[in-house]
Amino acid sequence: CALTSTSSAARYSPIRGVGDSLTNQMGMDLIVKAFFDAVSTGSNGLSDFLQTPDIAKFLLVDARRPNCPQGDTILHIAARSGNLSVLTLAVEAGADIEAMNASGKRPLHEAAQCGHPECAQFLIENGANVNALKRGDWTPLMLSVASCVYGSTPLPKVNQQLDVLRLLLRHGADISAVNKDGWNCLHLASRGGVEPIIYELTAFCAALISGTTKNGRTPLHCLALSRSVQPTASVRIACSFLLQDVQLLYCEDACGCLPIMDALRQGNLPLARFLLDESMSSPEMLLRRDKLGYQAIHIAAEAGQARKLPYL
């Protein structure tokens, strides 16, 4: 976007008393929007906006993005875009490091979700709460792991999220916290199916594997239901889960569904075969019925997975 120069910032500034109040407000809104857009896109020339002390303080401390219901401050924008220099300027100018936008996100939520470990570390070192909750009771750690999705998140970004994850845990992030639906960070990571994230979490806290959501789902259910995870990767992940807790095979969710039923529902035959092989000592698993009276074979047929029926 075209950056506003110092002269145009001064021309619109209400601090200089140019024009009536409505004109001044419209002018300042243009400056705020241009500044926020420049920070978001990493444009050059940000110093042009900050040469007038009163305007600089307003932009860095008090301004919210105009005509935006999200209500972001410059800290949110800088943390989201990984702009550590602007983040530093804003904090030094007195910006509220725990400022919330309309979703209840603090700047640390943004840095964690977008995978910016340097920004996250700066915020934590300056007092940000590592267990702050956004709307829905999501912590920064939850947002970090949920942002990684198999096939969509490139490896460099996964590595950045691993750095964020480790940083948050070193500074006391509650790995066992759950959101309003009862999901812990491993439920979220299992849905994404990114192995390094999942293994990092289970190495830190193996008990996460046995956690259940409010509708009774384990991380194995979430893995089986995922449309993102690659089938062979899902088998490796499931194997790591069952080494810790083989009873996950037989856990029913609130609908009476077993993980094998969910794997069949999503057409993940390699995972379904693996789960079936692991349970061959208890073949009655295939005779289990969900709350609708369906067995695994009914679910496979309903999902149009006819080629799976001979195996069952």
mmCIF file of C-alpha atoms in Angstrom:
data_model
loop_
_atom_site.group_PDB
_atom_site.id
_atom_site.type_symbol
_atom_site.label_atom_id
_atom_site.label_comp_id
_atom_site.label_asym_id
_atom_site.label_seq_id
_atom_site.Cartn_x
_atom_site.Cartn_y
_atom_site.Cartn_z
ATOM 1 C CA CYS A 1 0.000 0.000 0.000
ATOM 2 C CA ALA A 2 1.118 3.598 -0.489
ATOM 3 C CA LEU A 3 2.607 4.946 2.717
ATOM 4 C CA THR A 4 1.493 8.258 4.142
ATOM 5 C CA SER A 5 4.363 10.732 4.327
ATOM 6 C CA THR A 6 5.181 12.890 7.338
ATOM 7 C CA SER A 7 3.719 15.941 5.631
ATOM 8 C CA SER A 8 0.422 14.233 4.873
ATOM 9 C CA ALA A 9 0.280 12.852 8.415
ATOM 10 C CA ALA A 10 0.731 16.371 9.717
ATOM 11 C CA ARG A 11 -1.864 17.716 7.291
ATOM 12 C CA TYR A 12 -4.512 15.349 8.673
ATOM 13 C CA SER A 13 -3.437 15.498 12.319
ATOM 14 C CA PRO A 14 -6.129 16.613 14.787
ATOM 15 C CA ILE A 15 -3.311 17.460 17.153
ATOM 16 C CA ARG A 16 -2.383 20.360 14.899
ATOM 17 C CA GLY A 17 -6.000 21.506 14.779
ATOM 18 C CA VAL A 18 -6.400 21.346 11.041
ATOM 19 C CA GLY A 19 -10.059 21.662 9.959
ATOM 20 C CA ASP A 20 -13.136 20.663 11.886
ATOM 21 C CA SER A 21 -13.302 17.629 14.197
ATOM 22 C CA LEU A 22 -14.978 15.337 11.644
ATOM 23 C CA THR A 23 -12.349 16.129 9.012
ATOM 24 C CA ASN A 24 -9.624 15.589 11.589
ATOM 25 C CA GLN A 25 -11.050 12.234 12.626
ATOM 26 C CA MET A 26 -11.374 11.101 9.017
ATOM 27 C CA GLY A 27 -7.791 12.162 8.394
ATOM 28 C CA MET A 28 -6.471 10.344 11.439
ATOM 29 C CA ASP A 29 -8.403 7.213 10.464
ATOM 30 C CA LEU A 30 -6.597 7.279 7.120
ATOM 31 C CA ILE A 31 -3.253 7.583 8.890
ATOM 32 C CA VAL A 32 -4.072 4.742 11.283
ATOM 33 C CA LYS A 33 -5.208 2.484 8.445
ATOM 34 C CA ALA A 34 -2.127 3.255 6.367
ATOM 35 C CA PHE A 35 0.171 2.632 9.338
ATOM 36 C CA PHE A 36 -1.522 -0.627 10.320
ATOM 37 C CA ASP A 37 -1.459 -1.834 6.710
ATOM 38 C CA ALA A 38 2.224 -0.950 6.399
ATOM 39 C CA VAL A 39 3.085 -2.895 9.555
ATOM 40 C CA SER A 40 0.996 -5.857 8.418
ATOM 41 C CA THR A 41 2.687 -6.055 5.014
ATOM 42 C CA GLY A 42 6.195 -5.200 6.193
ATOM 43 C CA SER A 43 6.411 -2.078 4.054
ATOM 44 C CA ASN A 44 9.342 0.306 4.306
ATOM 45 C CA GLY A 45 9.072 3.839 5.591
ATOM 46 C CA LEU A 46 7.315 3.194 8.900
ATOM 47 C CA SER A 47 9.453 5.868 10.527
ATOM 48 C CA ASP A 48 7.613 8.476 8.451
ATOM 49 C CA PHE A 49 4.527 7.857 10.563
ATOM 50 C CA LEU A 50 6.352 8.220 13.864
ATOM 51 C CA GLN A 51 8.244 11.494 13.521
ATOM 52 C CA THR A 52 5.584 13.533 15.316
ATOM 53 C CA PRO A 53 5.654 12.404 18.981
ATOM 54 C CA ASP A 54 1.934 12.811 19.677
ATOM 55 C CA ILE A 55 0.945 10.962 16.515
ATOM 56 C CA ALA A 56 3.540 8.263 17.204
ATOM 57 C CA LYS A 57 2.177 7.675 20.706
ATOM 58 C CA PHE A 58 -1.382 7.506 19.412
ATOM 59 C CA LEU A 59 -0.479 5.007 16.680
ATOM 60 C CA LEU A 60 1.622 2.798 18.942
ATOM 61 C CA VAL A 61 -0.461 2.898 22.115
ATOM 62 C CA ASP A 62 -4.062 3.997 21.637
ATOM 63 C CA ALA A 63 -5.125 3.366 18.050
ATOM 64 C CA ARG A 64 -7.376 0.532 16.942
ATOM 65 C CA ARG A 65 -7.756 -0.417 13.301
ATOM 66 C CA PRO A 66 -10.578 1.830 11.997
ATOM 67 C CA ASN A 67 -13.783 0.339 10.582
ATOM 68 C CA CYS A 68 -12.703 -3.121 11.725
ATOM 69 C CA PRO A 69 -14.961 -5.048 14.109
ATOM 70 C CA GLN A 70 -12.000 -7.180 15.178
ATOM 71 C CA GLY A 71 -10.604 -4.208 17.111
ATOM 72 C CA ASP A 72 -6.896 -4.971 16.695
ATOM 73 C CA THR A 73 -4.225 -2.783 18.258
ATOM 74 C CA ILE A 74 -0.834 -2.311 16.650
ATOM 75 C CA LEU A 75 0.499 -4.971 19.036
ATOM 76 C CA HIS A 76 -1.892 -7.509 17.528
ATOM 77 C CA ILE A 77 -0.870 -6.526 14.002
ATOM 78 C CA ALA A 78 2.857 -6.585 14.760
ATOM 79 C CA ALA A 79 2.690 -9.905 16.629
ATOM 80 C CA ARG A 80 0.638 -11.483 13.837
ATOM 81 C CA SER A 81 3.001 -10.316 11.111
ATOM 82 C CA GLY A 82 6.192 -11.031 13.056
ATOM 83 C CA ASN A 83 7.270 -7.383 13.159
ATOM 84 C CA LEU A 84 9.476 -7.398 16.247
ATOM 85 C CA SER A 85 10.748 -3.847 15.754
ATOM 86 C CA VAL A 86 7.257 -2.328 15.832
ATOM 87 C CA LEU A 87 6.292 -4.623 18.697
ATOM 88 C CA THR A 88 9.274 -3.287 20.646
ATOM 89 C CA LEU A 89 8.462 0.343 19.850
ATOM 90 C CA ALA A 90 4.862 -0.096 20.957
ATOM 91 C CA VAL A 91 5.753 -1.750 24.263
ATOM 92 C CA GLU A 92 8.396 0.884 24.979
ATOM 93 C CA ALA A 93 5.802 3.573 24.257
ATOM 94 C CA GLY A 94 3.483 2.080 26.873
ATOM 95 C CA ALA A 95 1.123 -0.135 24.862
ATOM 96 C CA ASP A 96 -0.905 -2.628 26.893
ATOM 97 C CA ILE A 97 0.727 -6.000 26.329
ATOM 98 C CA GLU A 98 -2.482 -7.745 27.415
ATOM 99 C CA ALA A 99 -4.802 -5.713 25.172
ATOM 100 C CA MET A 100 -7.670 -7.829 23.858
ATOM 101 C CA ASN A 101 -9.381 -7.624 20.501
ATOM 102 C CA ALA A 102 -12.993 -8.598 19.852
ATOM 103 C CA SER A 103 -12.087 -12.310 19.899
ATOM 104 C CA GLY A 104 -10.376 -11.947 23.243
ATOM 105 C CA LYS A 105 -6.965 -12.480 21.660
ATOM 106 C CA ARG A 106 -3.912 -10.926 23.263
ATOM 107 C CA PRO A 107 -0.806 -10.188 21.189
ATOM 108 C CA LEU A 108 0.761 -13.431 22.448
ATOM 109 C CA HIS A 109 -2.139 -15.393 20.950
ATOM 110 C CA GLU A 110 -1.333 -13.805 17.581
ATOM 111 C CA ALA A 111 2.406 -14.482 17.784
ATOM 112 C CA ALA A 112 1.782 -18.094 18.814
ATOM 113 C CA GLN A 113 -0.833 -18.800 16.159
ATOM 114 C CA CYS A 114 1.285 -17.313 13.378
ATOM 115 C CA GLY A 115 4.509 -19.004 14.460
ATOM 116 C CA HIS A 116 6.724 -16.070 15.442
ATOM 117 C CA PRO A 117 8.946 -17.303 18.291
ATOM 118 C CA GLU A 118 10.983 -14.088 18.562
ATOM 119 C CA CYS A 119 7.841 -12.002 19.018
ATOM 120 C CA ALA A 120 6.410 -14.520 21.472
ATOM 121 C CA GLN A 121 9.608 -14.479 23.511
ATOM 122 C CA PHE A 122 9.667 -10.677 23.608
ATOM 123 C CA LEU A 123 6.061 -10.551 24.794
ATOM 124 C CA ILE A 124 6.664 -13.181 27.481
ATOM 125 C CA GLU A 125 9.795 -11.408 28.697
ATOM 126 C CA ASN A 126 7.716 -8.264 29.046
ATOM 127 C CA GLY A 127 5.054 -9.911 31.162
ATOM 128 C CA ALA A 128 2.574 -11.527 28.765
ATOM 129 C CA ASN A 129 0.476 -14.265 30.369
ATOM 130 C CA VAL A 130 1.333 -17.572 28.669
ATOM 131 C CA ASN A 131 -2.009 -19.058 29.746
ATOM 132 C CA ALA A 132 -4.258 -16.168 28.735
ATOM 133 C CA LEU A 133 -7.607 -17.268 27.329
ATOM 134 C CA LYS A 134 -9.248 -15.972 24.187
ATOM 135 C CA ARG A 135 -12.895 -16.486 23.392
ATOM 136 C CA GLY A 136 -13.714 -20.188 23.599
ATOM 137 C CA ASP A 137 -11.027 -20.678 26.286
ATOM 138 C CA TRP A 138 -8.166 -21.118 23.842
ATOM 139 C CA THR A 139 -4.625 -20.608 25.130
ATOM 140 C CA PRO A 140 -1.658 -19.477 23.007
ATOM 141 C CA LEU A 141 -0.367 -23.070 23.082
ATOM 142 C CA MET A 142 -3.634 -24.375 21.642
ATOM 143 C CA LEU A 143 -3.554 -21.842 18.822
ATOM 144 C CA SER A 144 0.057 -22.694 18.061
ATOM 145 C CA VAL A 145 -0.498 -26.442 17.661
ATOM 146 C CA ALA A 146 -3.868 -26.058 15.913
ATOM 147 C CA SER A 147 -2.284 -23.896 13.222
ATOM 148 C CA CYS A 148 -0.246 -26.846 11.918
ATOM 149 C CA VAL A 149 -2.144 -28.941 9.371
ATOM 150 C CA TYR A 150 -0.645 -31.836 7.419
ATOM 151 C CA GLY A 151 -0.113 -30.951 3.776
ATOM 152 C CA SER A 152 -0.890 -27.266 4.310
ATOM 153 C CA THR A 153 1.812 -26.139 6.728
ATOM 154 C CA PRO A 154 5.302 -26.085 5.154
ATOM 155 C CA LEU A 155 8.166 -27.610 7.130
ATOM 156 C CA PRO A 156 9.843 -24.260 7.957
ATOM 157 C CA LYS A 157 6.580 -23.078 9.528
ATOM 158 C CA VAL A 158 6.247 -26.359 11.445
ATOM 159 C CA ASN A 159 9.740 -25.804 12.827
ATOM 160 C CA GLN A 160 8.799 -22.272 13.853
ATOM 161 C CA GLN A 161 5.735 -23.615 15.640
ATOM 162 C CA LEU A 162 7.894 -26.180 17.411
ATOM 163 C CA ASP A 163 10.034 -23.302 18.652
ATOM 164 C CA VAL A 164 6.910 -21.477 19.850
ATOM 165 C CA LEU A 165 5.577 -24.627 21.525
ATOM 166 C CA ARG A 166 8.842 -25.238 23.384
ATOM 167 C CA LEU A 167 9.099 -21.582 24.372
ATOM 168 C CA LEU A 168 5.591 -21.567 25.837
ATOM 169 C CA LEU A 169 6.195 -24.786 27.760
ATOM 170 C CA ARG A 170 9.504 -23.500 29.151
ATOM 171 C CA HIS A 171 7.662 -20.479 30.500
ATOM 172 C CA GLY A 172 4.907 -22.411 32.211
ATOM 173 C CA ALA A 173 2.192 -22.922 29.609
ATOM 174 C CA ASP A 174 -0.423 -25.352 30.924
ATOM 175 C CA ILE A 175 -0.202 -28.289 28.531
ATOM 176 C CA SER A 176 -3.241 -29.968 30.100
ATOM 177 C CA ALA A 177 -5.581 -26.973 29.709
ATOM 178 C CA VAL A 178 -8.815 -27.589 27.804
ATOM 179 C CA ASN A 179 -11.017 -25.225 25.825
ATOM 180 C CA LYS A 180 -14.765 -24.797 26.255
ATOM 181 C CA ASP A 181 -15.383 -28.007 24.296
ATOM 182 C CA GLY A 182 -12.944 -29.996 26.413
ATOM 183 C CA TRP A 183 -10.242 -30.234 23.743
ATOM 184 C CA ASN A 184 -6.654 -30.264 24.966
ATOM 185 C CA CYS A 185 -3.724 -29.336 22.759
ATOM 186 C CA LEU A 186 -3.195 -32.966 21.672
ATOM 187 C CA HIS A 187 -6.786 -33.258 20.422
ATOM 188 C CA LEU A 188 -6.122 -30.172 18.295
ATOM 189 C CA ALA A 189 -2.738 -31.394 17.081
ATOM 190 C CA SER A 190 -4.172 -34.826 16.228
ATOM 191 C CA ARG A 191 -6.785 -33.208 14.025
ATOM 192 C CA GLY A 192 -3.974 -31.437 12.157
ATOM 193 C CA GLY A 193 -1.928 -34.626 11.850
ATOM 194 C CA VAL A 194 1.546 -33.026 11.915
ATOM 195 C CA GLU A 195 3.789 -35.654 13.489
ATOM 196 C CA PRO A 196 6.573 -33.477 14.976
ATOM 197 C CA ILE A 197 4.008 -31.386 16.862
ATOM 198 C CA ILE A 198 2.165 -34.461 18.154
ATOM 199 C CA TYR A 199 5.328 -36.239 19.288
ATOM 200 C CA GLU A 200 6.632 -33.115 21.013
ATOM 201 C CA LEU A 201 3.429 -32.867 23.040
ATOM 202 C CA THR A 202 3.283 -36.548 23.988
ATOM 203 C CA ALA A 203 6.962 -36.573 24.962
ATOM 204 C CA PHE A 204 6.263 -33.696 27.339
ATOM 205 C CA CYS A 205 3.019 -35.140 28.737
ATOM 206 C CA ALA A 206 1.982 -38.673 27.779
ATOM 207 C CA ALA A 207 -1.217 -38.341 29.835
ATOM 208 C CA LEU A 208 -2.679 -36.141 27.095
ATOM 209 C CA ILE A 209 -3.216 -39.281 25.008
ATOM 210 C CA SER A 210 -6.003 -40.488 27.294
ATOM 211 C CA GLY A 211 -7.835 -37.169 27.574
ATOM 212 C CA THR A 212 -11.452 -36.974 26.437
ATOM 213 C CA THR A 213 -13.413 -34.006 25.123
ATOM 214 C CA LYS A 214 -16.869 -33.062 26.364
ATOM 215 C CA ASN A 215 -18.338 -35.311 23.679
ATOM 216 C CA GLY A 216 -16.093 -38.182 24.726
ATOM 217 C CA ARG A 217 -13.512 -38.089 21.948
ATOM 218 C CA THR A 218 -9.916 -39.083 22.541
ATOM 219 C CA PRO A 219 -6.983 -37.866 20.441
ATOM 220 C CA LEU A 220 -7.293 -41.156 18.532
ATOM 221 C CA HIS A 221 -10.870 -40.246 17.578
ATOM 222 C CA CYS A 222 -9.664 -36.826 16.405
ATOM 223 C CA LEU A 223 -6.912 -38.446 14.357
ATOM 224 C CA ALA A 224 -9.361 -40.889 12.768
ATOM 225 C CA LEU A 225 -11.802 -38.094 11.942
ATOM 226 C CA SER A 226 -9.163 -35.853 10.381
ATOM 227 C CA ARG A 227 -9.502 -35.057 6.691
ATOM 228 C CA SER A 228 -5.997 -33.588 6.673
ATOM 229 C CA VAL A 229 -3.697 -36.318 7.921
ATOM 230 C CA GLN A 230 -1.944 -38.598 5.434
ATOM 231 C CA PRO A 231 -3.082 -42.234 5.976
ATOM 232 C CA THR A 232 0.349 -43.773 6.566
ATOM 233 C CA ALA A 233 1.208 -40.940 8.946
ATOM 234 C CA SER A 234 -2.033 -41.571 10.812
ATOM 235 C CA VAL A 235 -0.962 -45.194 11.346
ATOM 236 C CA ARG A 236 2.374 -44.115 12.829
ATOM 237 C CA ILE A 237 0.657 -41.622 15.115
ATOM 238 C CA ALA A 238 -1.969 -44.147 16.195
ATOM 239 C CA CYS A 239 0.771 -46.673 16.945
ATOM 240 C CA SER A 240 2.483 -44.163 19.230
ATOM 241 C CA PHE A 241 -0.814 -43.543 21.033
ATOM 242 C CA LEU A 242 -1.587 -47.235 21.537
ATOM 243 C CA LEU A 243 1.878 -47.918 22.918
ATOM 244 C CA GLN A 244 0.859 -45.610 25.749
ATOM 245 C CA ASP A 245 -2.790 -46.652 26.108
ATOM 246 C CA VAL A 246 -4.161 -49.616 24.160
ATOM 247 C CA GLN A 247 -7.608 -49.056 25.669
ATOM 248 C CA LEU A 248 -8.076 -46.148 23.264
ATOM 249 C CA LEU A 249 -9.186 -48.773 20.739
ATOM 250 C CA TYR A 250 -12.346 -49.368 22.728
ATOM 251 C CA CYS A 251 -13.218 -45.838 23.857
ATOM 252 C CA GLU A 252 -16.649 -44.725 22.677
ATOM 253 C CA ASP A 253 -17.490 -41.076 22.154
ATOM 254 C CA ALA A 254 -20.844 -39.544 23.098
ATOM 255 C CA CYS A 255 -22.366 -40.996 19.914
ATOM 256 C CA GLY A 256 -21.095 -44.472 20.739
ATOM 257 C CA CYS A 257 -18.482 -44.357 17.978
ATOM 258 C CA LEU A 258 -15.157 -46.156 18.227
ATOM 259 C CA PRO A 259 -12.034 -44.784 16.516
ATOM 260 C CA ILE A 260 -12.225 -47.531 13.873
ATOM 261 C CA MET A 261 -15.730 -46.349 12.967
ATOM 262 C CA ASP A 262 -14.450 -42.811 12.463
ATOM 263 C CA ALA A 263 -11.543 -44.050 10.341
ATOM 264 C CA LEU A 264 -13.981 -45.922 8.104
ATOM 265 C CA ARG A 265 -16.282 -42.918 7.947
ATOM 266 C CA GLN A 266 -13.394 -40.820 6.605
ATOM 267 C CA GLY A 267 -12.209 -43.514 4.193
ATOM 268 C CA ASN A 268 -8.888 -44.006 5.981
ATOM 269 C CA LEU A 269 -8.456 -47.712 5.205
ATOM 270 C CA PRO A 270 -4.812 -48.007 6.352
ATOM 271 C CA LEU A 271 -5.740 -46.659 9.775
ATOM 272 C CA ALA A 272 -8.879 -48.810 9.985
ATOM 273 C CA ARG A 273 -6.859 -51.917 9.112
ATOM 274 C CA PHE A 274 -4.227 -51.053 11.685
ATOM 275 C CA LEU A 275 -6.819 -50.532 14.426
ATOM 276 C CA LEU A 276 -8.542 -53.768 13.476
ATOM 277 C CA ASP A 277 -5.261 -55.700 13.523
ATOM 278 C CA GLU A 278 -4.428 -54.253 16.930
ATOM 279 C CA SER A 279 -7.762 -55.430 18.299
ATOM 280 C CA MET A 280 -7.842 -58.941 16.839
ATOM 281 C CA SER A 281 -7.673 -60.349 20.367
ATOM 282 C CA SER A 282 -11.056 -58.659 20.884
ATOM 283 C CA PRO A 283 -12.938 -59.056 17.577
ATOM 284 C CA GLU A 284 -16.160 -58.053 19.321
ATOM 285 C CA MET A 285 -15.072 -54.489 18.581
ATOM 286 C CA LEU A 286 -16.570 -54.954 15.113
ATOM 287 C CA LEU A 287 -19.854 -55.983 16.680
ATOM 288 C CA ARG A 288 -20.128 -52.825 18.767
ATOM 289 C CA ARG A 289 -22.986 -50.523 17.820
ATOM 290 C CA ASP A 290 -23.111 -46.755 18.061
ATOM 291 C CA LYS A 291 -26.092 -44.843 19.469
ATOM 292 C CA LEU A 292 -27.887 -45.233 16.133
ATOM 293 C CA GLY A 293 -27.379 -48.992 16.152
ATOM 294 C CA TYR A 294 -24.698 -48.939 13.454
ATOM 295 C CA GLN A 295 -21.750 -51.319 13.404
ATOM 296 C CA ALA A 296 -18.462 -50.662 11.618
ATOM 297 C CA ILE A 297 -19.686 -52.434 8.494
ATOM 298 C CA HIS A 298 -22.795 -50.226 8.331
ATOM 299 C CA ILE A 299 -20.706 -47.072 8.667
ATOM 300 C CA ALA A 300 -18.326 -48.176 5.905
ATOM 301 C CA ALA A 301 -21.257 -48.897 3.600
ATOM 302 C CA GLU A 302 -23.010 -45.622 4.407
ATOM 303 C CA ALA A 303 -19.814 -43.710 3.674
ATOM 304 C CA GLY A 304 -19.600 -45.338 0.243
ATOM 305 C CA GLN A 305 -16.518 -47.309 1.193
ATOM 306 C CA ALA A 306 -17.639 -50.541 -0.471
ATOM 307 C CA ARG A 307 -14.083 -51.661 -1.201
ATOM 308 C CA LYS A 308 -13.489 -51.845 2.533
ATOM 309 C CA LEU A 309 -16.348 -54.256 3.196
ATOM 310 C CA PRO A 310 -14.551 -57.479 2.124
ATOM 311 C CA TYR A 311 -11.798 -56.695 4.611
ATOM 312 C CA LEU A 312 -14.356 -56.346 7.407
#
